[in-house]
CSV table of C-alpha atoms in Angstrom, one decimal:
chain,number,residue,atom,x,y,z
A,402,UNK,CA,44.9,146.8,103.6
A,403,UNK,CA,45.0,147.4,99.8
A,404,UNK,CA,45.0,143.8,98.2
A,405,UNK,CA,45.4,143.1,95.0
A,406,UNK,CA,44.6,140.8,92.1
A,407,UNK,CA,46.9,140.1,89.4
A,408,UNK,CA,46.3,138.7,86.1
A,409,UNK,CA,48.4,135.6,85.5
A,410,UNK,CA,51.0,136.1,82.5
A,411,UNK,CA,52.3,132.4,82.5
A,412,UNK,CA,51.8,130.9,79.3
A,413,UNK,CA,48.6,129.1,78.9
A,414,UNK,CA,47.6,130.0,82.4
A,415,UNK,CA,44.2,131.1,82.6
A,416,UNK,CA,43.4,130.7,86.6
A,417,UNK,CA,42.6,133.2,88.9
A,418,UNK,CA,43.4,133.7,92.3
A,419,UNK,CA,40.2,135.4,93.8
A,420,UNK,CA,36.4,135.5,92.2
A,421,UNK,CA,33.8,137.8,92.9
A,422,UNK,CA,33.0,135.2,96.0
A,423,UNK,CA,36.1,136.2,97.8
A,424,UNK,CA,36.5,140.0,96.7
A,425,UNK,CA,33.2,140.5,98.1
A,426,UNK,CA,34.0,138.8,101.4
A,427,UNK,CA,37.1,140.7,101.9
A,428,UNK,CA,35.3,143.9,101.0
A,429,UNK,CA,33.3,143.3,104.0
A,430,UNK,CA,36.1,143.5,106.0
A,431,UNK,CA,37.3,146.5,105.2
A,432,UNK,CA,39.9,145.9,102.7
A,433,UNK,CA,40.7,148.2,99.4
A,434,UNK,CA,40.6,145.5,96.8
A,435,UNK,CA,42.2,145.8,93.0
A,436,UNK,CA,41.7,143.7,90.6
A,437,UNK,CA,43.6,143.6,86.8
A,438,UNK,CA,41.2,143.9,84.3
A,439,UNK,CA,40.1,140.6,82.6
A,440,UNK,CA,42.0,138.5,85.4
A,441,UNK,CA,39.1,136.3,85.9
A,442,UNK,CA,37.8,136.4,81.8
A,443,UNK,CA,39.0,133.0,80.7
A,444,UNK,CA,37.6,131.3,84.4
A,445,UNK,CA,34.4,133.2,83.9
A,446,UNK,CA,34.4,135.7,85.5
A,447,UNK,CA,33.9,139.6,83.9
A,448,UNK,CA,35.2,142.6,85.3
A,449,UNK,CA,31.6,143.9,85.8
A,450,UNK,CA,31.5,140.9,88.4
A,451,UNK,CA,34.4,141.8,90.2
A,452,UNK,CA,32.9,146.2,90.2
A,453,UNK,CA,29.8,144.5,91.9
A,454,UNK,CA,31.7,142.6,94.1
A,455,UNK,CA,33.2,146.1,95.4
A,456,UNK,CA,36.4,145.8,93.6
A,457,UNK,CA,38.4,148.7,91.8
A,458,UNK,CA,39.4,147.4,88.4
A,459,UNK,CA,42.9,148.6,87.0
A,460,UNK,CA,44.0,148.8,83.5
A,461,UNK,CA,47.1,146.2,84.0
A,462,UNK,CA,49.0,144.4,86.7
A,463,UNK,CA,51.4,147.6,86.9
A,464,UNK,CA,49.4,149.9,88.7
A,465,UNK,CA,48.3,146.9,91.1
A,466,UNK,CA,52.4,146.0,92.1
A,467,UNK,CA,52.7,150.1,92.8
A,468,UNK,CA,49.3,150.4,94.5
A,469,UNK,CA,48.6,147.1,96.5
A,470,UNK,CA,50.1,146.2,99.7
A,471,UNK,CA,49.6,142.5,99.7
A,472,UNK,CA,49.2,140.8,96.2
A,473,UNK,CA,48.4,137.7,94.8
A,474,UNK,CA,48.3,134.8,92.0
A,475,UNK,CA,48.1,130.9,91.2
A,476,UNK,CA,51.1,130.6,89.3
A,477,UNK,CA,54.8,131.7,90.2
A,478,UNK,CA,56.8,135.1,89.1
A,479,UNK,CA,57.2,135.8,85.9
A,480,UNK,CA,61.0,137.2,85.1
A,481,UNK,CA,59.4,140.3,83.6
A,482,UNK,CA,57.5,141.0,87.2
A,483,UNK,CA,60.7,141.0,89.2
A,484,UNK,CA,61.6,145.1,88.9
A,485,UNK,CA,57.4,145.7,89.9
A,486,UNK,CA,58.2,144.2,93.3
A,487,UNK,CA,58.4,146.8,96.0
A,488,UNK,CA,60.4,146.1,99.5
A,489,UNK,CA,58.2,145.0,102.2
A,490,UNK,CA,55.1,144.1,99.7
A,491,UNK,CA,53.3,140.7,100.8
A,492,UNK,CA,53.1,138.2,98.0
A,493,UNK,CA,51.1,134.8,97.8
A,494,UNK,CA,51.6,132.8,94.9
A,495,UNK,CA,52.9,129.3,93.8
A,496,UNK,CA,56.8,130.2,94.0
A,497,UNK,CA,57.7,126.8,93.5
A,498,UNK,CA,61.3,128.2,95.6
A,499,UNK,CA,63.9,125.4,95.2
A,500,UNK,CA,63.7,124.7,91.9
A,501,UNK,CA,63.9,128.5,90.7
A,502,UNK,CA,67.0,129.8,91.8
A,503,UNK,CA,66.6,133.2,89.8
A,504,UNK,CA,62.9,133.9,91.4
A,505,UNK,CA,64.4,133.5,94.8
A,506,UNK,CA,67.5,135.9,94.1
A,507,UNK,CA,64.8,138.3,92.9
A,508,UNK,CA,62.5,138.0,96.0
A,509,UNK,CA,65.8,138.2,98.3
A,510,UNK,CA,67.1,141.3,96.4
A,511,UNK,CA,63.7,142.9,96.5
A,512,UNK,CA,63.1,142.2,100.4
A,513,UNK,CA,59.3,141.8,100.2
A,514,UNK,CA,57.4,138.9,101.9
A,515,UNK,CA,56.9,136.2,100.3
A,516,UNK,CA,54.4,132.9,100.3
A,517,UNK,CA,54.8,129.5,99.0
A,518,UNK,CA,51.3,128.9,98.0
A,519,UNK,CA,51.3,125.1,97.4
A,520,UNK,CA,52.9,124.8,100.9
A,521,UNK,CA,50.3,126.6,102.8
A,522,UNK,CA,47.4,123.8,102.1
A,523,UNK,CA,46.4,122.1,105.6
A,524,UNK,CA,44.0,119.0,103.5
A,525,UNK,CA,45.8,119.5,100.4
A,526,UNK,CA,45.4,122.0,97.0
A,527,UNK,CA,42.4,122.0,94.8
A,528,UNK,CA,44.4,122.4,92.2
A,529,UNK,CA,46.4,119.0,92.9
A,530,UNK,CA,43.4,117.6,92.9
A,531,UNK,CA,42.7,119.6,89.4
A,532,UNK,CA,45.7,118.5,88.0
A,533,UNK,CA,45.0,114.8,89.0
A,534,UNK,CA,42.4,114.8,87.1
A,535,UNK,CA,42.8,116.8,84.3
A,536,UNK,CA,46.1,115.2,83.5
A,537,UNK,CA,44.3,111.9,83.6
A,538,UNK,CA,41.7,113.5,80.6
A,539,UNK,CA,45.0,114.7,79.2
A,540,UNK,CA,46.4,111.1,79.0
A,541,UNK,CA,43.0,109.6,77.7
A,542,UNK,CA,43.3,112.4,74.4
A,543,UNK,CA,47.6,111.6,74.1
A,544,UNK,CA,46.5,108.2,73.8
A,545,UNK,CA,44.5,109.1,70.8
A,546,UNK,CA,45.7,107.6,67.4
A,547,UNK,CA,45.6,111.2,66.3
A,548,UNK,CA,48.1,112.6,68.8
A,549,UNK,CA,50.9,109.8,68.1
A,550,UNK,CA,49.1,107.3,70.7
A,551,UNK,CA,47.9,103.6,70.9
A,552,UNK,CA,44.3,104.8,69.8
A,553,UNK,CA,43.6,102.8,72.7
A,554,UNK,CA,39.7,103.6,74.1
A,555,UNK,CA,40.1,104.2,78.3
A,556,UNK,CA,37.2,101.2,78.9
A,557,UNK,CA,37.6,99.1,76.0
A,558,UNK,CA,35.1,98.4,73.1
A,559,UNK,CA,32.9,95.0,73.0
A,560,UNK,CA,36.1,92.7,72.4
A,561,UNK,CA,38.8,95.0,72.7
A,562,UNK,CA,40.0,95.5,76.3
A,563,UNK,CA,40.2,98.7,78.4
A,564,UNK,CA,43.8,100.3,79.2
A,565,UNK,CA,46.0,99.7,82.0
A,566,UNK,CA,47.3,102.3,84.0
A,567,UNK,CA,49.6,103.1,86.4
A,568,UNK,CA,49.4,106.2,89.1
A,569,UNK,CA,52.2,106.7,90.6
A,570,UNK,CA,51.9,108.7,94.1
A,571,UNK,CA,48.3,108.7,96.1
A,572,UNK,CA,48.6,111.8,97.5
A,573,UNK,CA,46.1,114.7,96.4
A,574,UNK,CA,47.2,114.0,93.1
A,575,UNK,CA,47.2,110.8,92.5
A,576,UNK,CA,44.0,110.4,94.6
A,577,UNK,CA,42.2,112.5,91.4
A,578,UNK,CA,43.5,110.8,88.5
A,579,UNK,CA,42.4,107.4,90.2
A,580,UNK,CA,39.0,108.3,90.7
A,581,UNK,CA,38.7,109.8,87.2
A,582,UNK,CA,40.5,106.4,85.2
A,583,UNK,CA,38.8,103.6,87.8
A,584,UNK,CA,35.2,106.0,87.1
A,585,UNK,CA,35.9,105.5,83.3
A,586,UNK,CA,37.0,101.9,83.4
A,587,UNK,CA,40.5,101.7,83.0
A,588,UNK,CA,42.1,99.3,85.0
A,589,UNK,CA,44.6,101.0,87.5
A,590,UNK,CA,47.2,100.4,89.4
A,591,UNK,CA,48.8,102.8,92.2
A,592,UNK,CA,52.1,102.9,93.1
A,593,UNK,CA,53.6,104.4,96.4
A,594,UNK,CA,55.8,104.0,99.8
A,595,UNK,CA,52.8,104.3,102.5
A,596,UNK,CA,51.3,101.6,103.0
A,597,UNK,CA,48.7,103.1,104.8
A,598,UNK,CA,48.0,105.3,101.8
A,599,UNK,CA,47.5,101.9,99.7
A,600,UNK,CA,45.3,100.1,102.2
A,601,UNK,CA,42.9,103.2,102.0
A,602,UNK,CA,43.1,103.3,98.3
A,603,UNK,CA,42.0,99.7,98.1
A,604,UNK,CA,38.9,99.9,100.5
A,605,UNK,CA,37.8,103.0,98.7
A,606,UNK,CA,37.4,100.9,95.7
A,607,UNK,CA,36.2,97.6,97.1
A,608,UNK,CA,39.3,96.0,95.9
A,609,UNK,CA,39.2,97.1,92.4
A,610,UNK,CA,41.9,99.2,92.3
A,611,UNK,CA,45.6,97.6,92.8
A,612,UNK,CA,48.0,98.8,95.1
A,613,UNK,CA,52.0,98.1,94.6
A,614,UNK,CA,55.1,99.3,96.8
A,615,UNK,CA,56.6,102.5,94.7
A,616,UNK,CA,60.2,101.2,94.1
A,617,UNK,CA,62.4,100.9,90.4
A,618,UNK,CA,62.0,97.1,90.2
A,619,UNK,CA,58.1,97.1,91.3
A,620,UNK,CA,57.5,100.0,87.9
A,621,UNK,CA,60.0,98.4,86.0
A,622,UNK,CA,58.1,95.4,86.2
A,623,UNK,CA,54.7,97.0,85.7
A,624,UNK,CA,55.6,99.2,82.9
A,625,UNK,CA,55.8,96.8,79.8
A,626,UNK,CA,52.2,96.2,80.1
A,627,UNK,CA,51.0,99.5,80.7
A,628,UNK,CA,49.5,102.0,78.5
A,629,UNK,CA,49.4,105.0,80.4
A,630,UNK,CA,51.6,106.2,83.5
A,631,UNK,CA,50.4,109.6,85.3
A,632,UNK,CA,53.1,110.6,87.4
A,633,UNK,CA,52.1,112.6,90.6
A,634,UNK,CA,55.3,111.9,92.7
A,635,UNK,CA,56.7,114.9,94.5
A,636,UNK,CA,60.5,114.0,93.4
A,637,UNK,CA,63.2,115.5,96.0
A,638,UNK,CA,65.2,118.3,93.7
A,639,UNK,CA,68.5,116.3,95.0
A,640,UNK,CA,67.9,113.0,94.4
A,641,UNK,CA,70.5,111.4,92.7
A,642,UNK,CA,68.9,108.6,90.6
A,643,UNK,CA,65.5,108.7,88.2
A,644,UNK,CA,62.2,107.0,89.4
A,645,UNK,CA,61.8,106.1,86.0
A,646,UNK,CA,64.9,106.3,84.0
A,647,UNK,CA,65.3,105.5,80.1
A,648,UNK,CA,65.5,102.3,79.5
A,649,UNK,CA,62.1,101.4,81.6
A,650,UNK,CA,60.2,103.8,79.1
A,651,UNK,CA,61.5,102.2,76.4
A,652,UNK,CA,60.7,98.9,78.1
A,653,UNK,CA,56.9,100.6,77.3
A,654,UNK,CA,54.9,99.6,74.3
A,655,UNK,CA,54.7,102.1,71.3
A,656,UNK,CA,51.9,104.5,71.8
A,657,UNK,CA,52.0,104.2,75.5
A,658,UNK,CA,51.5,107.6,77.2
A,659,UNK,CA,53.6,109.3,80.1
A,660,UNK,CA,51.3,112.2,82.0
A,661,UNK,CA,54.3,114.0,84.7
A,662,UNK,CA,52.0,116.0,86.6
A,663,UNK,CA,54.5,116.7,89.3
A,664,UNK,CA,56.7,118.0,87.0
A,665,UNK,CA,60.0,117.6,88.9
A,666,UNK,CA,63.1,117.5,86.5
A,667,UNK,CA,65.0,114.4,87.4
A,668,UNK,CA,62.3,111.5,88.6
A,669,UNK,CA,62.2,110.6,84.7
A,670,UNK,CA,64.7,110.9,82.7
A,671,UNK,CA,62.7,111.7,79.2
A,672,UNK,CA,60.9,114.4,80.9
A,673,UNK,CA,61.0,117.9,79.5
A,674,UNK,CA,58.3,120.3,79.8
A,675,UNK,CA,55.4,121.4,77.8
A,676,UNK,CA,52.7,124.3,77.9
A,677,UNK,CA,49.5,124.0,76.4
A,678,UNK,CA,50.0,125.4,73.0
A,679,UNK,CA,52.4,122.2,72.3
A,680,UNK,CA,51.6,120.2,75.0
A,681,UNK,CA,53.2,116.6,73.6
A,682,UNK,CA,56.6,115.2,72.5
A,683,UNK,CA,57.2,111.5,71.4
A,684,UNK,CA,60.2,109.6,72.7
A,685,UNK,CA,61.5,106.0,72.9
A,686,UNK,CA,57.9,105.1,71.4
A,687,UNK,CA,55.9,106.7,74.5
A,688,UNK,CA,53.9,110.1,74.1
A,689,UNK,CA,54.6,112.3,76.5
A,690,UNK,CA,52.5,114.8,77.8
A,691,UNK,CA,54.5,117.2,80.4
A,692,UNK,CA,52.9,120.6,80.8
A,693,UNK,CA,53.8,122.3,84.0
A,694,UNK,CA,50.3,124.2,84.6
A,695,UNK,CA,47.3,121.3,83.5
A,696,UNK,CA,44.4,123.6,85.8
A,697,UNK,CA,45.2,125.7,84.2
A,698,UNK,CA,42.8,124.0,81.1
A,699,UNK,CA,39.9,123.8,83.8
A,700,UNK,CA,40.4,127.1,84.8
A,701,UNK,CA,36.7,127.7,85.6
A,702,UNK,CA,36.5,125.2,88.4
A,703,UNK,CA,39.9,125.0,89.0
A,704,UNK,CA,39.9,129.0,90.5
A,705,UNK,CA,36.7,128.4,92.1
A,706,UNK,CA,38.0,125.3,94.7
A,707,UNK,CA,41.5,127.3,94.8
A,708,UNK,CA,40.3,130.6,96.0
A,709,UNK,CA,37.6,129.3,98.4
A,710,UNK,CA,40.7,127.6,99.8
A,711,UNK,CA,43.0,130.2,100.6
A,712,UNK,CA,40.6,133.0,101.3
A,713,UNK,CA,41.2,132.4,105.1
A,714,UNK,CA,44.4,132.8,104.6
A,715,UNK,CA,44.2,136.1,103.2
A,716,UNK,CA,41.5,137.1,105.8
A,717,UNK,CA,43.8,135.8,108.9
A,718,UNK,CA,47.0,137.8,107.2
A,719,UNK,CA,44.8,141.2,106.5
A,720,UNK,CA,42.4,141.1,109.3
A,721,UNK,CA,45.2,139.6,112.1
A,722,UNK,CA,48.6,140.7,110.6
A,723,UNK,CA,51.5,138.1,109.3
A,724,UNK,CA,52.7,137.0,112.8
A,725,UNK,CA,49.1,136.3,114.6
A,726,UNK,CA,48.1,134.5,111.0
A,727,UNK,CA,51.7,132.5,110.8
A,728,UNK,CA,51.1,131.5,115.4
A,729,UNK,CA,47.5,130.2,114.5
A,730,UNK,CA,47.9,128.4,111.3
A,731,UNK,CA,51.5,126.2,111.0
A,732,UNK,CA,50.8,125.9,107.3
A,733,UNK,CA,51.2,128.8,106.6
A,734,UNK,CA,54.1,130.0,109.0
A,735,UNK,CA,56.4,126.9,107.0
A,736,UNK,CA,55.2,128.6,103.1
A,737,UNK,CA,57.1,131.6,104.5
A,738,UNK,CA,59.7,131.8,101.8
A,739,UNK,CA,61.2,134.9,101.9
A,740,UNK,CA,61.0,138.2,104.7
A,741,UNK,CA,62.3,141.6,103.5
A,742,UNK,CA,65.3,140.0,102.3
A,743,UNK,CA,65.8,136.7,104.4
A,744,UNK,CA,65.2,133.4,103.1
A,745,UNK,CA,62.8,131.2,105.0
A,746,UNK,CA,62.2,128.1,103.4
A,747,UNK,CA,64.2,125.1,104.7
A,748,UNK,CA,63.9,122.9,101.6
A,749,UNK,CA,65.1,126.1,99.0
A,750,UNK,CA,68.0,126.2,101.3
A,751,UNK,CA,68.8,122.6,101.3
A,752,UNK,CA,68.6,122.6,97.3
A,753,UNK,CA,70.7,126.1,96.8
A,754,UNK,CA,72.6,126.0,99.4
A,755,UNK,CA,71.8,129.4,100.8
A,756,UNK,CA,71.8,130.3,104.8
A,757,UNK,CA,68.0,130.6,106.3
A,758,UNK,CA,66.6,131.2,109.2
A,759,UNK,CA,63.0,129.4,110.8
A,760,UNK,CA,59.7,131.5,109.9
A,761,UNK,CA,59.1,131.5,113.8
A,762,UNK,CA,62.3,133.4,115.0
A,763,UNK,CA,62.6,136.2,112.1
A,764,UNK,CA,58.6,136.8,113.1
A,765,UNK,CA,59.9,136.4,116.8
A,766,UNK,CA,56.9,134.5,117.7
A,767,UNK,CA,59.0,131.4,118.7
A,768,UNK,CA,58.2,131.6,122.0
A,769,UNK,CA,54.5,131.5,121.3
A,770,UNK,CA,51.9,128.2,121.5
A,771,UNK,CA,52.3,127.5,117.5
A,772,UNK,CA,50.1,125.6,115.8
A,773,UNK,CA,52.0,122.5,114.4
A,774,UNK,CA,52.6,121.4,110.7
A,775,UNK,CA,55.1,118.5,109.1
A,776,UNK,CA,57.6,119.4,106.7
A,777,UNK,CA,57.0,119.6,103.3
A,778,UNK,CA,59.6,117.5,102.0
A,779,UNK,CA,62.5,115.5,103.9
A,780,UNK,CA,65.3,117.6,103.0
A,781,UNK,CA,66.8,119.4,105.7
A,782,UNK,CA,68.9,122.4,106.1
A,783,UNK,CA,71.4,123.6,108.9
A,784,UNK,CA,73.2,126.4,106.9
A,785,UNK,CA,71.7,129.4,109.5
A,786,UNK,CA,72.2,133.1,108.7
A,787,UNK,CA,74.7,134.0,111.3
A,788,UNK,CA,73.5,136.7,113.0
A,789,UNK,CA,70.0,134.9,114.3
């Protein structure tokens, strides 16, 4: 197969999908392999690396869409990639499908095969984990007297107290910017609806960490005396009231700091996002830091944990085919977003309202022994295409 690595064009993206680790590996196997000159330049990684590593380098993403038969990047289409798709053409990259209604038109309209890349992670993404805790160094420098902040030092100097923070969400998220504010010496709090989650949280930390159900009157309550809130809830696109709305950030002291790493338009209601090259915005008092790609800053280790992660993805899909991959690994068989012109993602159909049919029956391998995997969110669709 003839797999290809494209250069990501988002704004202050600087990621890359595949090193010379995992261009070398698939080599091995057999496959053709493209890579976009200077894809890997801001991680670290030269072309010259990549030539060793057996890969053909191309002058631009171009030739790689008309060449490649499988393709792939971190971050989701751009608008000005949409005529380079070509029907039947695999792609794997973060799609983000519900909450970009255009993107899925596009993939539809184009009928290739499409892959929802933060819903294919069995033990959670490295970059969650990267954006946990980068976004908690990215709250640390808000809070800086310089950027509009409290000027408020993470562990305190001699007489003058360490900050208080609030995670909200201990998934792979919230689970990095804890260890990076508790590490420093801030004194956190985490906020969420397991339980279990919270118990685990608590013995990790001998105690030291505190734990608090997620709900508006628990925040609301914790918010006044907090100076930084890092937000790493994944907020249904449909919900019809704010996790934080308003008036509980302006219940927040002046200089306080908001962090939305999750990004999800409609869980707080001052949220708008940022990119790197203007990162912050000040409102109601509270600094708010919202950009939408924060690996993206720690691109170098960020794009070494991602692509070690979903190499054997790539290797089951090239090596196996789509259907044998999608029967053996349930993670990746519910990603499935879109199939040469179907939609297949459950959660983008909820959200648009579009008809869908199940990953398992367009691939026709429901009748097979499938390895299982939860849903990725709770919302649920019945709108089915007709003719399946």
């Amino acid at each position: 197969m003839k797999f290809g690595v494209l250069k990501d064009i988002k704004n202050g993206e600087y990621r890359v999908v595949a090193t010379p680790a995992e261009v070398s590996i698939l080599t091995e196997d057999g496959h053709d392999v493209y890579v976009a000159s200077k894809a890997g330049y801001a991680a670290g990684f030269d072309d010259e690396e990549y030539e060793k590593a057996g890969a053909t380098i191309t002058m631009g993403n171009e030739e790689i869409w008309q060449t490649c038969d499988f393709v792939a990047k971190v971050k989701e289409i751009e608008a000005s990639e949409y005529e380079l798709m070509r029907e039947g053409q695999l792609i794997y990259c973060c799609i983000h499908p519900a909450a970009h209604k255009e993107e899925v038109d596009a993939l539809l309209e184009k009928k290739v095969i499409a892959i929802t890349a933060e819903d294919s992670h069995r033990y959670g993404s490295p970059n969650c984990e990267a954006a946990g805790k980068a976004g908690a160094f990215m709250g640390l420098w808000s809070m800086m007297s310089t950027n509009g902040g409290s000027g408020k030092f993470v562990s305190g100097l001699g007489a003058a107290p360490g900050i208080k923070a609030l995670v909200c969400g201990c998934g792979t998220v919230g689970k990095g910017a804890i260890e990076v504010l508790q590490t420093m010496g801030a004194w956190v709090t985490v906020a969420d609806v397991n339980i279990g989650a919270l118990r685990e949280i608590s013995a990790k930390y001998d105690g030291k960490v505190n734990t608090v159900i997620s709900n508006k009157y628990n925040i609301a309550k914790e918010l006044p005396t907090t100076d930084l809130v890092i937000n790493c809830v994944r907020w249904p696109k449909n919900a019809a009231d704010f996790m934080i709305d308003r008036k509980m950030v302006a219940s927040m002291r002046r200089g306080s700091v908001i962090v939305d790493v999750s990004n999800d338009y409609g869980c707080i209601e001052t949220f708008h996002e940022t990119t790197h090259d203007d990162p912050i915005y000040i409102e109601e008092g509270v600094v708010h830091y919202c950009v939408s790609n924060i690996p993206g800053a720690i691109a170098g280790s960020a794009s070494v944990a991602y692509a070690a992660s979903v190499l054997p993805h790539f290797q089951s899909i090239m090596n196996e085919g789509l259907e044998k991959a999608c029967v053996k690994n349930g993670y990746l068989r519910r990603s499935l977003t879109a199939y040469k012109g179907y939609l297949t993602h459950e959660e983008t159909s909820g959200i648009q309202d579009r008809p869908w049919v199940q990953p398992e029956v367009i691939l026709g391998i429901a009748d097979k022994k499938l390895d299982p995997a939860p849903k990725t969110t709770i919302t649920r669709s019945d709108n089915f295409y007709s003719e399946f």
